[in-house]
Amino acid sequence: MLFDFEIQGGDFATAGNASSQIKKILKQLNVDHRDIKRIVVALYEAEVNVVAHAFGGKISAEINTTEVRIRLVDEGPGIPDIELAMQQGYSTASPEVREMGFGAGMGLPNMKKNTDEMHITSVVDEGTTVELIFFLNQTPPNH
Amino acid sequence: MIVKEIVEKLNLTVHSGEAGLSREITGGYTSDLLSDVMGNCDAGKIWITLQTHKNVMAIASLKDIAAVILIKDLKPETDMAAQSETEEIPVLGTSLPAFELTGQLYELLK
């Protein structure tokens, strides 16, 4: 199944809407709650990154019984040094965004931790594409 | 313990989301960094913070957080209160700073 969503850059009032919709869909599909938890964490962080840094973007989510693949494509400043951006505590967020409690440099590491695979490609002054891949039902039963 | 009992025992104000007062509480988490809460707060916990904007409710809903307590007499912004009503997740208030409130809540829940 395929689902598409739009993200408005700078619009914090709607940040998290796509994550919320996808959470509902995953629940309806009876996806394991541990998988839902990590998908929601990673997707929310990715969504907020687009709101905080880009002009706008699109999310496409592909959901089947064994895996979930979510691709976020944004138009924005891009990431000049992905390795640096991945470091815990590194952030280029504005003071306003930090004041809201975002921009602590935890988003990308949170995403990495909660995905089975994460791919980032970026072109400076054009935009960034993030792919989040989750293999379902891989968590040990007593975890 | 349910949210309503915490409200009574800690003498908290109910700003919004009264419909969620019977939610069960499993613990607490004190933080003003949203990514920290997103990454580390478990479902069913009470979140203690000074953040008063709508994104707090987005996170509370996504993480199935039981309730939010705003410290130091802070009040939720209008859209945060509205979202709390929609999600039926209570936003509570206290005059205490985070340290004292966290200590009291810890004593109650330990």
Tab-separated table of C-alpha atoms in Angstrom:
chain	number	residue	atom	x	y	z
A	1	MET	CA	0.000	0.000	0.000
A	2	LEU	CA	1.173	3.495	-0.837
A	3	PHE	CA	0.418	6.675	1.074
A	4	ASP	CA	1.480	10.228	0.213
A	5	PHE	CA	1.672	13.324	2.386
A	6	GLU	CA	2.839	16.921	1.954
A	7	ILE	CA	4.948	18.866	4.467
A	8	GLN	CA	4.914	22.663	4.702
A	9	GLY	CA	8.312	24.137	5.544
A	10	GLY	CA	8.241	26.386	8.623
A	11	ASP	CA	4.717	25.354	9.662
A	12	PHE	CA	5.201	23.915	13.140
A	13	ALA	CA	1.445	23.845	13.773
A	14	THR	CA	1.096	20.950	11.330
A	15	ALA	CA	4.385	19.202	12.167
A	16	GLY	CA	3.635	15.619	13.100
A	17	ASN	CA	0.418	15.327	11.095
A	18	ALA	CA	1.843	12.779	8.660
A	19	SER	CA	3.356	10.770	11.538
A	20	SER	CA	-0.006	10.771	13.271
A	21	GLN	CA	-1.817	9.549	10.117
A	22	ILE	CA	0.737	6.813	9.516
A	23	LYS	CA	0.482	5.722	13.151
A	24	LYS	CA	-3.299	5.302	12.687
A	25	ILE	CA	-2.822	3.333	9.474
A	26	LEU	CA	-0.238	1.014	11.086
A	27	LYS	CA	-2.564	0.405	14.034
A	28	GLN	CA	-5.419	-0.465	11.682
A	29	LEU	CA	-3.123	-2.898	9.885
A	30	ASN	CA	-2.323	-4.525	13.249
A	31	VAL	CA	1.398	-3.886	12.934
A	32	ASP	CA	3.275	-4.889	16.125
A	33	HIS	CA	3.226	-2.017	18.642
A	34	ARG	CA	7.020	-2.116	19.048
A	35	ASP	CA	7.414	-1.582	15.314
A	36	ILE	CA	4.832	1.214	15.376
A	37	LYS	CA	6.763	2.922	18.177
A	38	ARG	CA	10.063	3.044	16.333
A	39	ILE	CA	8.474	3.980	12.988
A	40	VAL	CA	6.658	6.890	14.642
A	41	VAL	CA	9.804	8.182	16.403
A	42	ALA	CA	11.906	8.100	13.234
A	43	LEU	CA	9.210	9.560	11.005
A	44	TYR	CA	8.330	12.373	13.410
A	45	GLU	CA	11.979	13.443	13.628
A	46	ALA	CA	12.276	13.340	9.847
A	47	GLU	CA	9.068	15.336	9.457
A	48	VAL	CA	10.228	17.999	11.929
A	49	ASN	CA	13.563	18.246	10.100
A	50	VAL	CA	11.725	19.179	6.901
A	51	VAL	CA	9.563	21.728	8.761
A	52	ALA	CA	12.585	23.230	10.554
A	53	HIS	CA	15.067	23.325	7.678
A	54	ALA	CA	13.371	23.055	4.275
A	55	PHE	CA	10.826	25.037	2.220
A	56	GLY	CA	8.623	21.998	1.892
A	57	GLY	CA	8.596	18.346	1.069
A	58	LYS	CA	6.753	15.162	0.246
A	59	ILE	CA	6.476	11.915	2.129
A	60	SER	CA	5.691	8.625	0.469
A	61	ALA	CA	5.186	5.555	2.602
A	62	GLU	CA	5.097	2.020	1.254
A	63	ILE	CA	3.646	-0.457	3.709
A	64	ASN	CA	3.445	-4.224	3.297
A	65	THR	CA	3.374	-7.193	5.664
A	66	THR	CA	7.150	-7.523	6.005
A	67	GLU	CA	8.467	-3.988	5.726
A	68	VAL	CA	7.759	-0.283	5.767
A	69	ARG	CA	9.695	2.089	3.522
A	70	ILE	CA	9.260	5.808	3.964
A	71	ARG	CA	10.858	8.356	1.664
A	72	LEU	CA	10.989	12.073	2.471
A	73	VAL	CA	12.017	14.370	-0.345
A	74	ASP	CA	12.432	18.051	0.477
A	75	GLU	CA	13.318	21.247	-1.322
A	76	GLY	CA	15.689	23.201	0.848
A	77	PRO	CA	19.249	24.115	1.720
A	78	GLY	CA	20.524	20.519	1.698
A	79	ILE	CA	23.116	19.085	4.082
A	80	PRO	CA	26.744	19.958	3.179
A	81	ASP	CA	28.310	17.366	5.510
A	82	ILE	CA	26.030	14.422	6.324
A	83	GLU	CA	28.566	12.758	8.631
A	84	LEU	CA	28.773	15.922	10.739
A	85	ALA	CA	24.972	16.284	10.772
A	86	MET	CA	24.673	12.720	12.067
A	87	GLN	CA	26.697	13.565	15.191
A	88	GLN	CA	24.757	13.702	18.442
A	89	GLY	CA	24.417	17.335	19.526
A	90	TYR	CA	25.220	18.929	16.163
A	91	SER	CA	22.460	21.194	14.847
A	92	THR	CA	22.020	24.133	12.479
A	93	ALA	CA	18.528	24.983	13.780
A	94	SER	CA	17.622	28.646	14.302
A	95	PRO	CA	17.392	30.170	17.806
A	96	GLU	CA	13.559	30.286	17.467
A	97	VAL	CA	13.412	26.575	16.695
A	98	ARG	CA	15.745	25.791	19.616
A	99	GLU	CA	13.572	27.827	21.957
A	100	MET	CA	10.685	25.484	21.154
A	101	GLY	CA	12.787	22.583	22.396
A	102	PHE	CA	13.809	21.354	18.947
A	103	GLY	CA	17.271	21.615	17.409
A	104	ALA	CA	19.182	19.766	20.100
A	105	GLY	CA	21.033	17.695	17.511
A	106	MET	CA	19.214	14.531	18.534
A	107	GLY	CA	16.894	14.063	15.572
A	108	LEU	CA	19.125	12.273	13.072
A	109	PRO	CA	20.686	9.967	15.723
A	110	ASN	CA	17.132	9.148	16.950
A	111	MET	CA	16.152	8.284	13.376
A	112	LYS	CA	19.216	6.100	12.861
A	113	LYS	CA	18.589	4.247	16.130
A	114	ASN	CA	14.970	3.448	15.279
A	115	THR	CA	15.395	2.321	11.664
A	116	ASP	CA	16.857	-0.868	10.228
A	117	GLU	CA	18.289	1.092	7.327
A	118	MET	CA	18.526	4.813	6.727
A	119	HIS	CA	19.789	6.435	3.541
A	120	ILE	CA	20.387	10.170	3.164
A	121	THR	CA	21.310	11.901	-0.060
A	122	SER	CA	21.571	15.653	-0.295
A	123	VAL	CA	22.437	18.382	-2.768
A	124	VAL	CA	23.322	21.790	-1.288
A	125	ASP	CA	20.806	24.507	-2.283
A	126	GLU	CA	18.464	21.903	-3.796
A	127	GLY	CA	17.291	19.548	-1.094
A	128	THR	CA	17.571	16.324	0.832
A	129	THR	CA	16.115	12.856	0.412
A	130	VAL	CA	15.835	10.561	3.409
A	131	GLU	CA	14.780	6.951	3.166
A	132	LEU	CA	13.727	5.127	6.325
A	133	ILE	CA	13.433	1.347	6.132
A	134	PHE	CA	11.881	-0.869	8.793
A	135	PHE	CA	11.720	-4.669	8.713
A	136	LEU	CA	8.642	-5.736	10.643
A	137	ASN	CA	8.343	-8.367	13.378
A	138	GLN	CA	12.096	-8.691	13.902
A	139	THR	CA	12.011	-7.736	17.596
A	140	PRO	CA	12.602	-10.703	19.924
A	141	PRO	CA	9.305	-11.671	21.651
A	142	ASN	CA	10.461	-10.797	25.179
A	143	HIS	CA	12.000	-7.453	24.229
B	1	MET	CA	-2.486	5.294	39.686
B	2	ILE	CA	-4.622	7.420	37.364
B	3	VAL	CA	-4.096	11.064	36.331
B	4	LYS	CA	-6.997	12.266	38.487
B	5	GLU	CA	-5.340	10.919	41.671
B	6	ILE	CA	-2.098	12.762	40.813
B	7	VAL	CA	-4.099	15.966	40.289
B	8	GLU	CA	-5.626	15.604	43.762
B	9	LYS	CA	-2.469	14.538	45.581
B	10	LEU	CA	-0.198	17.193	44.045
B	11	ASN	CA	-2.901	19.865	43.988
B	12	LEU	CA	-2.557	20.457	40.239
B	13	THR	CA	-4.632	22.724	37.993
B	14	VAL	CA	-6.408	21.047	35.061
B	15	HIS	CA	-5.892	23.376	32.082
B	16	SER	CA	-7.461	21.147	29.423
B	17	GLY	CA	-8.163	17.607	28.290
B	18	GLU	CA	-10.346	16.668	31.257
B	19	ALA	CA	-11.697	13.671	29.320
B	20	GLY	CA	-8.318	11.978	29.805
B	21	LEU	CA	-8.178	12.183	33.608
B	22	SER	CA	-8.782	8.458	34.017
B	23	ARG	CA	-5.664	7.526	32.020
B	24	GLU	CA	-3.349	5.130	33.852
B	25	ILE	CA	0.142	6.412	34.755
B	26	THR	CA	3.245	4.214	34.630
B	27	GLY	CA	5.877	6.819	35.542
B	28	GLY	CA	7.176	10.281	34.769
B	29	TYR	CA	9.661	12.045	32.501
B	30	THR	CA	11.071	15.547	32.960
B	31	SER	CA	12.507	17.276	29.890
B	32	ASP	CA	12.183	20.393	27.748
B	33	LEU	CA	13.916	18.917	24.708
B	34	LEU	CA	11.308	17.469	22.383
B	35	SER	CA	13.642	14.992	20.680
B	36	ASP	CA	14.687	13.697	24.095
B	37	VAL	CA	11.060	12.987	24.970
B	38	MET	CA	10.409	11.542	21.511
B	39	GLY	CA	13.380	9.212	21.818
B	40	ASN	CA	13.256	8.255	25.491
B	41	CYS	CA	9.843	8.754	27.119
B	42	ASP	CA	7.705	5.610	27.288
B	43	ALA	CA	3.958	5.276	26.806
B	44	GLY	CA	1.807	5.950	29.865
B	45	LYS	CA	4.212	8.390	31.513
B	46	ILE	CA	3.491	11.913	32.747
B	47	TRP	CA	5.642	14.519	31.000
B	48	ILE	CA	6.875	17.482	33.083
B	49	THR	CA	7.967	20.478	30.978
B	50	LEU	CA	8.010	24.254	30.500
B	51	GLN	CA	7.162	24.029	26.792
B	52	THR	CA	3.675	25.437	26.127
B	53	HIS	CA	3.200	25.040	22.354
B	54	LYS	CA	1.146	22.664	20.232
B	55	ASN	CA	4.056	20.389	19.287
B	56	VAL	CA	4.060	19.124	22.868
B	57	MET	CA	0.639	17.583	22.210
B	58	ALA	CA	1.773	16.099	18.880
B	59	ILE	CA	4.538	14.274	20.738
B	60	ALA	CA	2.286	13.347	23.674
B	61	SER	CA	-0.185	11.791	21.248
B	62	LEU	CA	2.426	9.990	19.130
B	63	LYS	CA	4.093	8.560	22.244
B	64	ASP	CA	0.813	7.738	24.081
B	65	ILE	CA	1.863	9.926	27.005
B	66	ALA	CA	-0.741	9.959	29.828
B	67	ALA	CA	-0.642	13.685	30.656
B	68	VAL	CA	1.540	16.803	30.544
B	69	ILE	CA	2.350	18.960	33.592
B	70	LEU	CA	3.410	22.567	32.983
B	71	ILE	CA	5.609	23.969	35.733
B	72	LYS	CA	5.971	27.464	37.268
B	73	ASP	CA	2.365	28.578	36.562
B	74	LEU	CA	2.889	28.356	32.796
B	75	LYS	CA	-0.265	28.032	30.726
B	76	PRO	CA	-0.782	26.136	27.480
B	77	GLU	CA	-1.045	28.253	24.320
B	78	THR	CA	-4.537	28.220	22.796
B	79	ASP	CA	-3.738	25.673	20.095
B	80	MET	CA	-1.963	23.419	22.617
B	81	ALA	CA	-5.059	23.442	24.855
B	82	ALA	CA	-7.302	22.738	21.854
B	83	GLN	CA	-5.136	19.821	20.754
B	84	SER	CA	-5.187	18.457	24.309
B	85	GLU	CA	-9.011	18.441	24.198
B	86	THR	CA	-9.029	16.674	20.823
B	87	GLU	CA	-6.512	14.046	21.908
B	88	GLU	CA	-8.071	13.733	25.375
B	89	ILE	CA	-4.615	14.061	26.935
B	90	PRO	CA	-4.787	16.328	30.016
B	91	VAL	CA	-2.557	19.396	30.361
B	92	LEU	CA	-2.057	20.068	34.063
B	93	GLY	CA	-0.350	22.905	35.900
B	94	THR	CA	1.616	23.657	39.063
B	95	SER	CA	3.332	26.697	40.575
B	96	LEU	CA	6.352	24.543	41.484
B	97	PRO	CA	9.575	24.438	39.462
B	98	ALA	CA	10.526	21.182	37.696
B	99	PHE	CA	12.885	19.932	40.430
B	100	GLU	CA	10.351	20.080	43.258
B	101	LEU	CA	7.460	18.723	41.205
B	102	THR	CA	9.557	15.864	39.857
B	103	GLY	CA	10.571	14.970	43.425
B	104	GLN	CA	6.983	14.925	44.640
B	105	LEU	CA	5.776	12.871	41.685
B	106	TYR	CA	8.631	10.425	42.151
B	107	GLU	CA	7.677	9.940	45.804
B	108	LEU	CA	4.073	9.232	44.769
B	109	LEU	CA	4.911	6.749	42.034
B	110	LYS	CA	7.908	4.877	43.442
